[in-house]
mmCIF file with all atom_site columns, C-alpha atoms and ligand atoms in Angstrom:
data_model
loop_
_atom_site.group_PDB
_atom_site.id
_atom_site.type_symbol
_atom_site.label_atom_id
_atom_site.label_alt_id
_atom_site.label_comp_id
_atom_site.label_asym_id
_atom_site.label_entity_id
_atom_site.label_seq_id
_atom_site.pdbx_PDB_ins_code
_atom_site.Cartn_x
_atom_site.Cartn_y
_atom_site.Cartn_z
_atom_site.occupancy
_atom_site.B_iso_or_equiv
_atom_site.pdbx_formal_charge
_atom_site.auth_seq_id
_atom_site.auth_comp_id
_atom_site.auth_asym_id
_atom_site.auth_atom_id
_atom_site.pdbx_PDB_model_num
ATOM   1   C CA . UNK M 1 1   ? 16.076  -7.608  10.603  1.00 0.00 ? 1   UNK M CA 1
ATOM   2   C CA . UNK M 1 2   ? 18.208  -4.634  11.611  1.00 0.00 ? 2   UNK M CA 1
ATOM   3   C CA . UNK M 1 3   ? 17.016  -1.180  10.648  1.00 0.00 ? 3   UNK M CA 1
ATOM   4   C CA . UNK M 1 4   ? 17.339  -0.190  6.991   1.00 0.00 ? 4   UNK M CA 1
ATOM   5   C CA . UNK M 1 5   ? 20.832  0.760   5.763   1.00 0.00 ? 5   UNK M CA 1
ATOM   6   C CA . UNK M 1 6   ? 21.515  4.424   5.038   1.00 0.00 ? 6   UNK M CA 1
ATOM   7   C CA . UNK M 1 7   ? 21.578  3.819   1.249   1.00 0.00 ? 7   UNK M CA 1
ATOM   8   C CA . UNK M 1 8   ? 17.999  2.563   1.353   1.00 0.00 ? 8   UNK M CA 1
ATOM   9   C CA . UNK M 1 9   ? 16.866  5.467   3.501   1.00 0.00 ? 9   UNK M CA 1
ATOM   10  C CA . UNK M 1 10  ? 18.532  7.822   1.013   1.00 0.00 ? 10  UNK M CA 1
ATOM   11  C CA . UNK M 1 11  ? 16.673  6.105   -1.835  1.00 0.00 ? 11  UNK M CA 1
ATOM   12  C CA . UNK M 1 12  ? 13.393  6.477   0.048   1.00 0.00 ? 12  UNK M CA 1
ATOM   13  C CA . UNK M 1 13  ? 14.046  10.181  0.508   1.00 0.00 ? 13  UNK M CA 1
ATOM   14  C CA . UNK M 1 14  ? 15.063  10.601  -3.140  1.00 0.00 ? 14  UNK M CA 1
ATOM   15  C CA . UNK M 1 15  ? 12.383  8.488   -4.848  1.00 0.00 ? 15  UNK M CA 1
ATOM   16  C CA . UNK M 1 16  ? 9.583   8.325   -2.267  1.00 0.00 ? 16  UNK M CA 1
ATOM   17  C CA . UNK M 1 17  ? 9.558   4.526   -1.997  1.00 0.00 ? 17  UNK M CA 1
ATOM   18  C CA . UNK M 1 18  ? 11.689  1.442   -1.401  1.00 0.00 ? 18  UNK M CA 1
ATOM   19  C CA . UNK M 1 19  ? 11.164  -2.076  -2.768  1.00 0.00 ? 19  UNK M CA 1
ATOM   20  C CA . UNK M 1 20  ? 11.588  -4.954  -2.499  1.00 0.00 ? 20  UNK M CA 1
ATOM   21  C CA . UNK M 1 21  ? 12.263  -5.709  1.169   1.00 0.00 ? 21  UNK M CA 1
ATOM   22  C CA . UNK M 1 22  ? 12.329  -9.388  2.126   1.00 0.00 ? 22  UNK M CA 1
ATOM   23  C CA . UNK M 1 23  ? 10.034  -10.103 5.079   1.00 0.00 ? 23  UNK M CA 1
ATOM   24  C CA . UNK M 1 24  ? 8.610   -13.629 4.793   1.00 0.00 ? 24  UNK M CA 1
ATOM   25  C CA . UNK M 1 25  ? 10.103  -16.637 3.017   1.00 0.00 ? 25  UNK M CA 1
ATOM   26  C CA . UNK M 1 26  ? 8.104   -18.117 0.136   1.00 0.00 ? 26  UNK M CA 1
ATOM   27  C CA . UNK M 1 27  ? 6.928   -20.916 2.430   1.00 0.00 ? 27  UNK M CA 1
ATOM   28  C CA . UNK M 1 28  ? 5.821   -18.505 5.155   1.00 0.00 ? 28  UNK M CA 1
ATOM   29  C CA . UNK M 1 29  ? 4.022   -16.322 2.619   1.00 0.00 ? 29  UNK M CA 1
ATOM   30  C CA . UNK M 1 30  ? 2.279   -19.396 1.166   1.00 0.00 ? 30  UNK M CA 1
ATOM   31  C CA . UNK M 1 31  ? 1.164   -20.340 4.683   1.00 0.00 ? 31  UNK M CA 1
ATOM   32  C CA . UNK M 1 32  ? -0.238  -16.835 5.310   1.00 0.00 ? 32  UNK M CA 1
ATOM   33  C CA . UNK M 1 33  ? -2.057  -16.949 1.991   1.00 0.00 ? 33  UNK M CA 1
ATOM   34  C CA . UNK M 1 34  ? -3.471  -20.360 2.861   1.00 0.00 ? 34  UNK M CA 1
ATOM   35  C CA . UNK M 1 35  ? -4.798  -18.988 6.153   1.00 0.00 ? 35  UNK M CA 1
ATOM   36  C CA . UNK M 1 36  ? -6.441  -16.086 4.317   1.00 0.00 ? 36  UNK M CA 1
ATOM   37  C CA . UNK M 1 37  ? -7.984  -18.381 1.739   1.00 0.00 ? 37  UNK M CA 1
ATOM   38  C CA . UNK M 1 38  ? -9.165  -20.724 4.494   1.00 0.00 ? 38  UNK M CA 1
ATOM   39  C CA . UNK M 1 39  ? -10.957 -17.790 6.076   1.00 0.00 ? 39  UNK M CA 1
ATOM   40  C CA . UNK M 1 40  ? -12.443 -16.765 2.736   1.00 0.00 ? 40  UNK M CA 1
ATOM   41  C CA . UNK M 1 41  ? -13.803 -20.318 2.383   1.00 0.00 ? 41  UNK M CA 1
ATOM   42  C CA . UNK M 1 42  ? -15.184 -20.617 5.947   1.00 0.00 ? 42  UNK M CA 1
ATOM   43  C CA . UNK M 1 43  ? -16.372 -16.999 6.532   1.00 0.00 ? 43  UNK M CA 1
ATOM   44  C CA . UNK M 1 44  ? -16.508 -15.393 3.076   1.00 0.00 ? 44  UNK M CA 1
ATOM   45  C CA . UNK M 1 45  ? -18.259 -12.220 4.243   1.00 0.00 ? 45  UNK M CA 1
ATOM   46  C CA . UNK M 1 46  ? -15.574 -11.476 6.828   1.00 0.00 ? 46  UNK M CA 1
ATOM   47  C CA . UNK M 1 47  ? -12.900 -10.551 4.308   1.00 0.00 ? 47  UNK M CA 1
ATOM   48  C CA . UNK M 1 48  ? -14.838 -9.023  1.428   1.00 0.00 ? 48  UNK M CA 1
ATOM   49  C CA . UNK M 1 49  ? -16.133 -5.522  0.680   1.00 0.00 ? 49  UNK M CA 1
ATOM   50  C CA . UNK M 1 50  ? -15.808 -3.046  3.516   1.00 0.00 ? 50  UNK M CA 1
ATOM   51  C CA . UNK M 1 51  ? -14.453 -5.752  5.815   1.00 0.00 ? 51  UNK M CA 1
ATOM   52  C CA . UNK M 1 52  ? -11.218 -5.553  3.885   1.00 0.00 ? 52  UNK M CA 1
ATOM   53  C CA . UNK M 1 53  ? -10.693 -2.179  5.528   1.00 0.00 ? 53  UNK M CA 1
ATOM   54  C CA . UNK M 1 54  ? -8.981  -2.617  8.891   1.00 0.00 ? 54  UNK M CA 1
ATOM   55  C CA . UNK M 1 55  ? -8.888  -6.353  8.331   1.00 0.00 ? 55  UNK M CA 1
ATOM   56  C CA . UNK M 1 56  ? -6.381  -6.573  11.227  1.00 0.00 ? 56  UNK M CA 1
ATOM   57  C CA . UNK M 1 57  ? -9.414  -6.173  13.519  1.00 0.00 ? 57  UNK M CA 1
ATOM   58  C CA . UNK M 1 58  ? -11.166 -9.055  11.763  1.00 0.00 ? 58  UNK M CA 1
ATOM   59  C CA . UNK M 1 59  ? -8.484  -11.682 12.118  1.00 0.00 ? 59  UNK M CA 1
ATOM   60  C CA . UNK M 1 60  ? -5.288  -12.015 14.135  1.00 0.00 ? 60  UNK M CA 1
ATOM   61  C CA . UNK M 1 61  ? -3.632  -13.192 10.929  1.00 0.00 ? 61  UNK M CA 1
ATOM   62  C CA . UNK M 1 62  ? -3.346  -9.589  9.742   1.00 0.00 ? 62  UNK M CA 1
ATOM   63  C CA . UNK M 1 63  ? -2.805  -8.123  13.199  1.00 0.00 ? 63  UNK M CA 1
ATOM   64  C CA . UNK M 1 64  ? 0.282   -10.327 13.536  1.00 0.00 ? 64  UNK M CA 1
ATOM   65  C CA . UNK M 1 65  ? 1.573   -9.218  10.145  1.00 0.00 ? 65  UNK M CA 1
ATOM   66  C CA . UNK M 1 66  ? 1.018   -5.558  11.040  1.00 0.00 ? 66  UNK M CA 1
ATOM   67  C CA . UNK M 1 67  ? 3.132   -6.152  14.173  1.00 0.00 ? 67  UNK M CA 1
ATOM   68  C CA . UNK M 1 68  ? 5.856   -8.167  12.456  1.00 0.00 ? 68  UNK M CA 1
ATOM   69  C CA . UNK M 1 69  ? 9.153   -7.010  14.068  1.00 0.00 ? 69  UNK M CA 1
ATOM   70  C CA . UNK M 1 70  ? 11.016  -7.001  10.727  1.00 0.00 ? 70  UNK M CA 1
ATOM   71  C CA . UNK M 1 71  ? 8.446   -4.684  9.171   1.00 0.00 ? 71  UNK M CA 1
ATOM   72  C CA . UNK M 1 72  ? 8.482   -2.492  12.277  1.00 0.00 ? 72  UNK M CA 1
ATOM   73  C CA . UNK M 1 73  ? 12.289  -2.250  12.198  1.00 0.00 ? 73  UNK M CA 1
ATOM   74  C CA . UNK M 1 74  ? 12.189  -1.086  8.585   1.00 0.00 ? 74  UNK M CA 1
ATOM   75  C CA . UNK M 1 75  ? 9.440   1.416   9.402   1.00 0.00 ? 75  UNK M CA 1
ATOM   76  C CA . UNK M 1 76  ? 11.330  2.661   12.458  1.00 0.00 ? 76  UNK M CA 1
ATOM   77  C CA . UNK M 1 77  ? 14.251  3.543   10.181  1.00 0.00 ? 77  UNK M CA 1
ATOM   78  C CA . UNK M 1 78  ? 11.952  5.964   8.367   1.00 0.00 ? 78  UNK M CA 1
ATOM   79  C CA . UNK M 1 79  ? 9.691   7.406   11.055  1.00 0.00 ? 79  UNK M CA 1
ATOM   80  C CA . UNK M 1 80  ? 11.478  6.675   14.312  1.00 0.00 ? 80  UNK M CA 1
ATOM   81  C CA . UNK M 1 81  ? 10.269  4.915   17.433  1.00 0.00 ? 81  UNK M CA 1
ATOM   82  C CA . UNK M 1 82  ? 6.706   5.242   18.706  1.00 0.00 ? 82  UNK M CA 1
ATOM   83  C CA . UNK M 1 83  ? 4.790   3.617   15.839  1.00 0.00 ? 83  UNK M CA 1
ATOM   84  C CA . UNK M 1 84  ? 1.017   3.234   15.547  1.00 0.00 ? 84  UNK M CA 1
ATOM   85  C CA . UNK M 1 85  ? -0.945  1.177   13.047  1.00 0.00 ? 85  UNK M CA 1
ATOM   86  C CA . UNK M 1 86  ? -3.302  3.802   11.616  1.00 0.00 ? 86  UNK M CA 1
ATOM   87  C CA . UNK M 1 87  ? -5.276  1.387   9.439   1.00 0.00 ? 87  UNK M CA 1
ATOM   88  C CA . UNK M 1 88  ? -4.973  -1.585  7.124   1.00 0.00 ? 88  UNK M CA 1
ATOM   89  C CA . UNK M 1 89  ? -6.511  -2.710  3.841   1.00 0.00 ? 89  UNK M CA 1
ATOM   90  C CA . UNK M 1 90  ? -6.564  -5.945  1.956   1.00 0.00 ? 90  UNK M CA 1
ATOM   91  C CA . UNK M 1 91  ? -6.106  -5.187  -1.746  1.00 0.00 ? 91  UNK M CA 1
ATOM   92  C CA . UNK M 1 92  ? -7.092  -8.237  -3.789  1.00 0.00 ? 92  UNK M CA 1
ATOM   93  C CA . UNK M 1 93  ? -7.485  -8.288  -7.548  1.00 0.00 ? 93  UNK M CA 1
ATOM   94  C CA . UNK M 1 94  ? -9.114  -11.446 -8.786  1.00 0.00 ? 94  UNK M CA 1
ATOM   95  C CA . UNK M 1 95  ? -7.928  -13.181 -11.988 1.00 0.00 ? 95  UNK M CA 1
ATOM   96  C CA . UNK M 1 96  ? -8.822  -11.105 -15.054 1.00 0.00 ? 96  UNK M CA 1
ATOM   97  C CA . UNK M 1 97  ? -10.638 -8.623  -12.846 1.00 0.00 ? 97  UNK M CA 1
ATOM   98  C CA . UNK M 1 98  ? -11.125 -5.202  -14.327 1.00 0.00 ? 98  UNK M CA 1
ATOM   99  C CA . UNK M 1 99  ? -10.358 -2.736  -11.614 1.00 0.00 ? 99  UNK M CA 1
ATOM   100 C CA . UNK M 1 100 ? -7.561  -0.248  -11.261 1.00 0.00 ? 100 UNK M CA 1
ATOM   101 C CA . UNK M 1 101 ? -6.325  2.237   -8.709  1.00 0.00 ? 101 UNK M CA 1
ATOM   102 C CA . UNK M 1 102 ? -5.875  5.679   -10.180 1.00 0.00 ? 102 UNK M CA 1
ATOM   103 C CA . UNK M 1 103 ? -2.809  7.874   -9.660  1.00 0.00 ? 103 UNK M CA 1
ATOM   104 C CA . UNK M 1 104 ? -3.062  9.301   -6.173  1.00 0.00 ? 104 UNK M CA 1
ATOM   105 C CA . UNK M 1 105 ? -1.180  10.397  -3.085  1.00 0.00 ? 105 UNK M CA 1
ATOM   106 C CA . UNK M 1 106 ? -2.012  8.709   0.220   1.00 0.00 ? 106 UNK M CA 1
ATOM   107 C CA . UNK M 1 107 ? -1.293  12.015  1.977   1.00 0.00 ? 107 UNK M CA 1
ATOM   108 C CA . UNK M 1 108 ? -4.211  13.592  0.155   1.00 0.00 ? 108 UNK M CA 1
ATOM   109 C CA . UNK M 1 109 ? -6.861  11.260  1.525   1.00 0.00 ? 109 UNK M CA 1
ATOM   110 C CA . UNK M 1 110 ? -5.370  9.899   4.727   1.00 0.00 ? 110 UNK M CA 1
ATOM   111 C CA . UNK M 1 111 ? -4.664  13.455  5.878   1.00 0.00 ? 111 UNK M CA 1
ATOM   112 C CA . UNK M 1 112 ? -2.093  13.297  8.685   1.00 0.00 ? 112 UNK M CA 1
ATOM   113 C CA . UNK M 1 113 ? 0.542   15.780  9.784   1.00 0.00 ? 113 UNK M CA 1
ATOM   114 C CA . UNK M 1 114 ? 3.427   15.964  10.432  1.00 0.00 ? 114 UNK M CA 1
ATOM   115 C CA . UNK M 1 115 ? 4.650   13.691  7.672   1.00 0.00 ? 115 UNK M CA 1
ATOM   116 C CA . UNK M 1 116 ? 6.374   11.026  9.717   1.00 0.00 ? 116 UNK M CA 1
ATOM   117 C CA . UNK M 1 117 ? 4.233   8.218   8.423   1.00 0.00 ? 117 UNK M CA 1
ATOM   118 C CA . UNK M 1 118 ? 4.647   5.616   5.758   1.00 0.00 ? 118 UNK M CA 1
ATOM   119 C CA . UNK M 1 119 ? 2.509   3.083   3.895   1.00 0.00 ? 119 UNK M CA 1
ATOM   120 C CA . UNK M 1 120 ? 3.693   -0.524  3.831   1.00 0.00 ? 120 UNK M CA 1
ATOM   121 C CA . UNK M 1 121 ? 2.424   -2.994  1.217   1.00 0.00 ? 121 UNK M CA 1
ATOM   122 C CA . UNK M 1 122 ? 3.071   -6.712  1.647   1.00 0.00 ? 122 UNK M CA 1
ATOM   123 C CA . UNK M 1 123 ? 2.648   -9.152  -1.230  1.00 0.00 ? 123 UNK M CA 1
ATOM   124 C CA . UNK M 1 124 ? 0.873   -12.398 -0.349  1.00 0.00 ? 124 UNK M CA 1
ATOM   125 C CA . UNK M 1 125 ? 1.027   -13.583 -3.952  1.00 0.00 ? 125 UNK M CA 1
ATOM   126 C CA . UNK M 1 126 ? 3.654   -12.829 -6.550  1.00 0.00 ? 126 UNK M CA 1
ATOM   127 C CA . UNK M 1 127 ? 2.801   -9.378  -7.852  1.00 0.00 ? 127 UNK M CA 1
ATOM   128 C CA . UNK M 1 128 ? 3.667   -8.514  -11.443 1.00 0.00 ? 128 UNK M CA 1
ATOM   129 C CA . UNK M 1 129 ? 2.906   -5.979  -14.151 1.00 0.00 ? 129 UNK M CA 1
ATOM   130 C CA . UNK M 1 130 ? 0.504   -8.533  -15.592 1.00 0.00 ? 130 UNK M CA 1
ATOM   131 C CA . UNK M 1 131 ? -1.561  -9.006  -12.441 1.00 0.00 ? 131 UNK M CA 1
ATOM   132 C CA . UNK M 1 132 ? -1.727  -5.327  -11.518 1.00 0.00 ? 132 UNK M CA 1
ATOM   133 C CA . UNK M 1 133 ? 1.270   -4.332  -9.399  1.00 0.00 ? 133 UNK M CA 1
ATOM   134 C CA . UNK M 1 134 ? 1.609   -0.764  -8.138  1.00 0.00 ? 134 UNK M CA 1
ATOM   135 C CA . UNK M 1 135 ? 3.548   1.797   -10.161 1.00 0.00 ? 135 UNK M CA 1
ATOM   136 C CA . UNK M 1 136 ? 5.361   4.672   -8.451  1.00 0.00 ? 136 UNK M CA 1
ATOM   137 C CA . UNK M 1 137 ? 6.324   8.042   -9.902  1.00 0.00 ? 137 UNK M CA 1
ATOM   138 C CA . UNK M 1 138 ? 9.817   8.547   -8.443  1.00 0.00 ? 138 UNK M CA 1
ATOM   139 C CA . UNK M 1 139 ? 10.480  11.949  -6.908  1.00 0.00 ? 139 UNK M CA 1
ATOM   140 C CA . UNK M 1 140 ? 6.845   13.028  -7.174  1.00 0.00 ? 140 UNK M CA 1
ATOM   141 C CA . UNK M 1 141 ? 6.661   13.338  -3.386  1.00 0.00 ? 141 UNK M CA 1
ATOM   142 C CA . UNK M 1 142 ? 9.105   16.241  -3.397  1.00 0.00 ? 142 UNK M CA 1
ATOM   143 C CA . UNK M 1 143 ? 6.455   18.755  -4.453  1.00 0.00 ? 143 UNK M CA 1
ATOM   144 C CA . UNK M 1 144 ? 4.002   17.798  -1.702  1.00 0.00 ? 144 UNK M CA 1
ATOM   145 C CA . UNK M 1 145 ? 0.216   17.761  -2.147  1.00 0.00 ? 145 UNK M CA 1
ATOM   146 C CA . UNK M 1 146 ? -1.212  17.766  -5.672  1.00 0.00 ? 146 UNK M CA 1
ATOM   147 C CA . UNK M 1 147 ? -4.731  18.402  -6.928  1.00 0.00 ? 147 UNK M CA 1
ATOM   148 C CA . UNK M 1 148 ? -6.899  15.273  -7.294  1.00 0.00 ? 148 UNK M CA 1
ATOM   149 C CA . UNK M 1 149 ? -9.961  15.116  -9.502  1.00 0.00 ? 149 UNK M CA 1
ATOM   150 C CA . UNK M 1 150 ? -12.851 12.925  -8.279  1.00 0.00 ? 150 UNK M CA 1
ATOM   151 C CA . UNK M 1 151 ? -13.667 10.851  -11.383 1.00 0.00 ? 151 UNK M CA 1
ATOM   152 C CA . UNK M 1 152 ? -16.044 8.227   -9.900  1.00 0.00 ? 152 UNK M CA 1
ATOM   153 C CA . UNK M 1 153 ? -14.929 5.829   -12.623 1.00 0.00 ? 153 UNK M CA 1
ATOM   154 C CA . UNK M 1 154 ? -16.788 2.513   -12.230 1.00 0.00 ? 154 UNK M CA 1
ATOM   155 C CA . UNK M 1 155 ? -13.641 0.433   -12.557 1.00 0.00 ? 155 UNK M CA 1
ATOM   156 C CA . UNK M 1 156 ? -11.651 2.566   -10.165 1.00 0.00 ? 156 UNK M CA 1
ATOM   157 C CA . UNK M 1 157 ? -11.186 0.796   -6.838  1.00 0.00 ? 157 UNK M CA 1
ATOM   158 C CA . UNK M 1 158 ? -10.761 4.118   -5.002  1.00 0.00 ? 158 UNK M CA 1
ATOM   159 C CA . UNK M 1 159 ? -14.113 5.242   -3.602  1.00 0.00 ? 159 UNK M CA 1
ATOM   160 C CA . UNK M 1 160 ? -14.212 8.639   -5.300  1.00 0.00 ? 160 UNK M CA 1
ATOM   161 C CA . UNK M 1 161 ? -11.860 7.736   -8.119  1.00 0.00 ? 161 UNK M CA 1
ATOM   162 C CA . UNK M 1 162 ? -9.582  10.516  -6.937  1.00 0.00 ? 162 UNK M CA 1
ATOM   163 C CA . UNK M 1 163 ? -6.920  11.034  -9.607  1.00 0.00 ? 163 UNK M CA 1
ATOM   164 C CA . UNK M 1 164 ? -3.801  13.133  -10.104 1.00 0.00 ? 164 UNK M CA 1
ATOM   165 C CA . UNK M 1 165 ? -3.883  14.379  -13.699 1.00 0.00 ? 165 UNK M CA 1
ATOM   166 C CA . UNK M 1 166 ? -1.053  14.404  -16.259 1.00 0.00 ? 166 UNK M CA 1
ATOM   167 C CA . UNK M 1 167 ? 1.204   11.814  -14.665 1.00 0.00 ? 167 UNK M CA 1
ATOM   168 C CA . UNK M 1 168 ? 4.140   11.066  -17.018 1.00 0.00 ? 168 UNK M CA 1
ATOM   169 C CA . UNK M 1 169 ? 3.510   7.323   -17.177 1.00 0.00 ? 169 UNK M CA 1
ATOM   170 C CA . UNK M 1 170 ? 6.807   6.645   -18.967 1.00 0.00 ? 170 UNK M CA 1
ATOM   171 C CA . UNK M 1 171 ? 8.615   7.842   -15.826 1.00 0.00 ? 171 UNK M CA 1
ATOM   172 C CA . UNK M 1 172 ? 6.712   5.538   -13.480 1.00 0.00 ? 172 UNK M CA 1
ATOM   173 C CA . UNK M 1 173 ? 8.292   2.363   -12.094 1.00 0.00 ? 173 UNK M CA 1
ATOM   174 C CA . UNK M 1 174 ? 6.506   -0.977  -11.601 1.00 0.00 ? 174 UNK M CA 1
ATOM   175 C CA . UNK M 1 175 ? 6.859   -2.462  -8.134  1.00 0.00 ? 175 UNK M CA 1
ATOM   176 C CA . UNK M 1 176 ? 6.998   -6.179  -8.861  1.00 0.00 ? 176 UNK M CA 1
ATOM   177 C CA . UNK M 1 177 ? 7.193   -8.221  -5.652  1.00 0.00 ? 177 UNK M CA 1
ATOM   178 C CA . UNK M 1 178 ? 7.549   -11.879 -4.789  1.00 0.00 ? 178 UNK M CA 1
ATOM   179 C CA . UNK M 1 179 ? 5.130   -13.270 -2.226  1.00 0.00 ? 179 UNK M CA 1
ATOM   180 C CA . UNK M 1 180 ? 6.517   -12.291 1.185   1.00 0.00 ? 180 UNK M CA 1
ATOM   181 C CA . UNK M 1 181 ? 8.196   -9.082  -0.006  1.00 0.00 ? 181 UNK M CA 1
ATOM   182 C CA . UNK M 1 182 ? 7.279   -5.572  1.104   1.00 0.00 ? 182 UNK M CA 1
ATOM   183 C CA . UNK M 1 183 ? 7.351   -2.110  -0.376  1.00 0.00 ? 183 UNK M CA 1
ATOM   184 C CA . UNK M 1 184 ? 7.279   1.131   1.610   1.00 0.00 ? 184 UNK M CA 1
ATOM   185 C CA . UNK M 1 185 ? 6.032   4.412   0.217   1.00 0.00 ? 185 UNK M CA 1
ATOM   186 C CA . UNK M 1 186 ? 5.971   7.982   1.337   1.00 0.00 ? 186 UNK M CA 1
ATOM   187 C CA . UNK M 1 187 ? 2.669   9.920   1.855   1.00 0.00 ? 187 UNK M CA 1
ATOM   188 C CA . UNK M 1 188 ? 3.159   12.215  -1.150  1.00 0.00 ? 188 UNK M CA 1
ATOM   189 C CA . UNK M 1 189 ? 4.548   9.850   -3.758  1.00 0.00 ? 189 UNK M CA 1
ATOM   190 C CA . UNK M 1 190 ? 2.110   9.524   -6.677  1.00 0.00 ? 190 UNK M CA 1
ATOM   191 C CA . UNK M 1 191 ? 1.225   5.899   -7.345  1.00 0.00 ? 191 UNK M CA 1
ATOM   192 C CA . UNK M 1 192 ? -1.482  3.681   -8.793  1.00 0.00 ? 192 UNK M CA 1
ATOM   193 C CA . UNK M 1 193 ? -2.049  0.230   -10.264 1.00 0.00 ? 193 UNK M CA 1
ATOM   194 C CA . UNK M 1 194 ? -3.703  -1.363  -13.289 1.00 0.00 ? 194 UNK M CA 1
ATOM   195 C CA . UNK M 1 195 ? -6.062  -4.237  -14.052 1.00 0.00 ? 195 UNK M CA 1
ATOM   196 C CA . UNK M 1 196 ? -5.252  -7.850  -13.332 1.00 0.00 ? 196 UNK M CA 1
ATOM   197 C CA . UNK M 1 197 ? -5.010  -9.358  -16.786 1.00 0.00 ? 197 UNK M CA 1
ATOM   198 C CA . UNK M 1 198 ? -3.543  -12.641 -15.544 1.00 0.00 ? 198 UNK M CA 1
ATOM   199 C CA . UNK M 1 199 ? -5.193  -15.900 -14.551 1.00 0.00 ? 199 UNK M CA 1
ATOM   200 C CA . UNK M 1 200 ? -4.047  -15.671 -10.944 1.00 0.00 ? 200 UNK M CA 1
ATOM   201 C CA . UNK M 1 201 ? -5.030  -13.628 -7.890  1.00 0.00 ? 201 UNK M CA 1
ATOM   202 C CA . UNK M 1 202 ? -3.023  -10.591 -6.883  1.00 0.00 ? 202 UNK M CA 1
ATOM   203 C CA . UNK M 1 203 ? -3.081  -10.303 -3.107  1.00 0.00 ? 203 UNK M CA 1
ATOM   204 C CA . UNK M 1 204 ? -1.631  -7.387  -1.173  1.00 0.00 ? 204 UNK M CA 1
ATOM   205 C CA . UNK M 1 205 ? -1.993  -6.342  2.446   1.00 0.00 ? 205 UNK M CA 1
ATOM   206 C CA . UNK M 1 206 ? -1.376  -2.649  3.040   1.00 0.00 ? 206 UNK M CA 1
ATOM   207 C CA . UNK M 1 207 ? -0.756  -1.018  6.373   1.00 0.00 ? 207 UNK M CA 1
ATOM   208 C CA . UNK M 1 208 ? -2.133  2.439   5.631   1.00 0.00 ? 208 UNK M CA 1
ATOM   209 C CA . UNK M 1 209 ? -0.347  3.593   7.381   1.00 0.00 ? 209 UNK M CA 1
ATOM   210 C CA . UNK M 1 210 ? 2.277   3.262   10.056  1.00 0.00 ? 210 UNK M CA 1
ATOM   211 C CA . UNK M 1 211 ? 2.137   6.601   11.798  1.00 0.00 ? 211 UNK M CA 1
ATOM   212 C CA . UNK M 1 212 ? 4.334   8.340   14.355  1.00 0.00 ? 212 UNK M CA 1
ATOM   213 C CA . UNK M 1 213 ? 2.643   8.976   17.699  1.00 0.00 ? 213 UNK M CA 1
ATOM   214 C CA . UNK M 1 214 ? 2.826   12.722  17.017  1.00 0.00 ? 214 UNK M CA 1
ATOM   215 C CA . UNK M 1 215 ? 0.863   12.523  13.729  1.00 0.00 ? 215 UNK M CA 1
ATOM   216 C CA . UNK M 1 216 ? -2.566  14.124  13.877  1.00 0.00 ? 216 UNK M CA 1
ATOM   217 C CA . UNK M 1 217 ? -5.507  14.286  11.489  1.00 0.00 ? 217 UNK M CA 1
ATOM   218 C CA . UNK M 1 218 ? -5.641  17.397  9.328   1.00 0.00 ? 218 UNK M CA 1
ATOM   219 C CA . UNK M 1 219 ? -9.022  16.611  7.791   1.00 0.00 ? 219 UNK M CA 1
ATOM   220 C CA . UNK M 1 220 ? -11.283 19.614  8.094   1.00 0.00 ? 220 UNK M CA 1
ATOM   221 C CA . UNK M 1 221 ? -8.224  21.788  8.777   1.00 0.00 ? 221 UNK M CA 1
ATOM   222 C CA . UNK M 1 222 ? -6.218  21.610  5.540   1.00 0.00 ? 222 UNK M CA 1
ATOM   223 C CA . UNK M 1 223 ? -8.111  19.059  3.441   1.00 0.00 ? 223 UNK M CA 1
ATOM   224 C CA . UNK M 1 224 ? -11.857 18.646  3.234   1.00 0.00 ? 224 UNK M CA 1
HETATM 225 O O1 . AKG G 2 .   ? -3.005  -2.282  -4.087  1.00 0.00 ? 1   AKG G O1 1
HETATM 226 C C1 . AKG G 2 .   ? -2.876  -1.402  -4.924  1.00 0.00 ? 1   AKG G C1 1
HETATM 227 O O2 . AKG G 2 .   ? -2.812  -1.631  -6.114  1.00 0.00 ? 1   AKG G O2 1
HETATM 228 C C2 . AKG G 2 .   ? -2.755  0.048   -4.511  1.00 0.00 ? 1   AKG G C2 1
HETATM 229 C C3 . AKG G 2 .   ? -2.573  0.245   -3.053  1.00 0.00 ? 1   AKG G C3 1
HETATM 230 C C4 . AKG G 2 .   ? -2.281  1.649   -2.673  1.00 0.00 ? 1   AKG G C4 1
HETATM 231 O O3 . AKG G 2 .   ? -2.541  2.565   -3.398  1.00 0.00 ? 1   AKG G O3 1
HETATM 232 C C5 . AKG G 2 .   ? -1.655  1.899   -1.388  1.00 0.00 ? 1   AKG G C5 1
HETATM 233 O O4 . AKG G 2 .   ? -1.416  0.952   -0.625  1.00 0.00 ? 1   AKG G O4 1
HETATM 234 O O5 . AKG G 2 .   ? -1.370  3.075   -1.087  1.00 0.00 ? 1   AKG G O5 1
#
């Protein structure tokens, strides 16, 4: 895939995200999902709980996805050449699983500056409003860092339940994706996702994040 066209880059700058971007065909995505589910069957502990964090170290399946040239081309359009994989996470919501991700900004807890980094989220199942797709608040990145309240809600899949308050939910946009499609979002865009109320799994693989080689941790300097 060539780099993203200017119109898409403009949309990213305006809204704080772009979706959908076609990466894998349906057949390829089904094959990747099958490999994941094969691993879950043969080595269940390897891709559950904390092992879902940096799962690209656990299996080459996810390392290959994180280094997919089409994804890297799209990312290069936004952050330039010299791209590092800062971390990855497998976000799975099981059928009818209660569990949501509260409104948050990745920039607030990943803590990297300067801001030439971007989170990529690849769907390995179809992702819909019913099974708990992400919602983005367009333009919310333009005001930079916002206060987050640690709510420690039991059903919140974020460790501290960190939450941006007073998000105008009627302005937020669902990011429905077909298996094999990608979304890209900016560090300061406010986003979250709801429960899976469907009878099928919602499977997403996030590269959190692709970072420019000049990005440095600001934890302990700006954020604590
Ligand atoms: O998978 C989800 O629902 C949320 C993921 C997320 O917040 C992220 O990738 O930044």
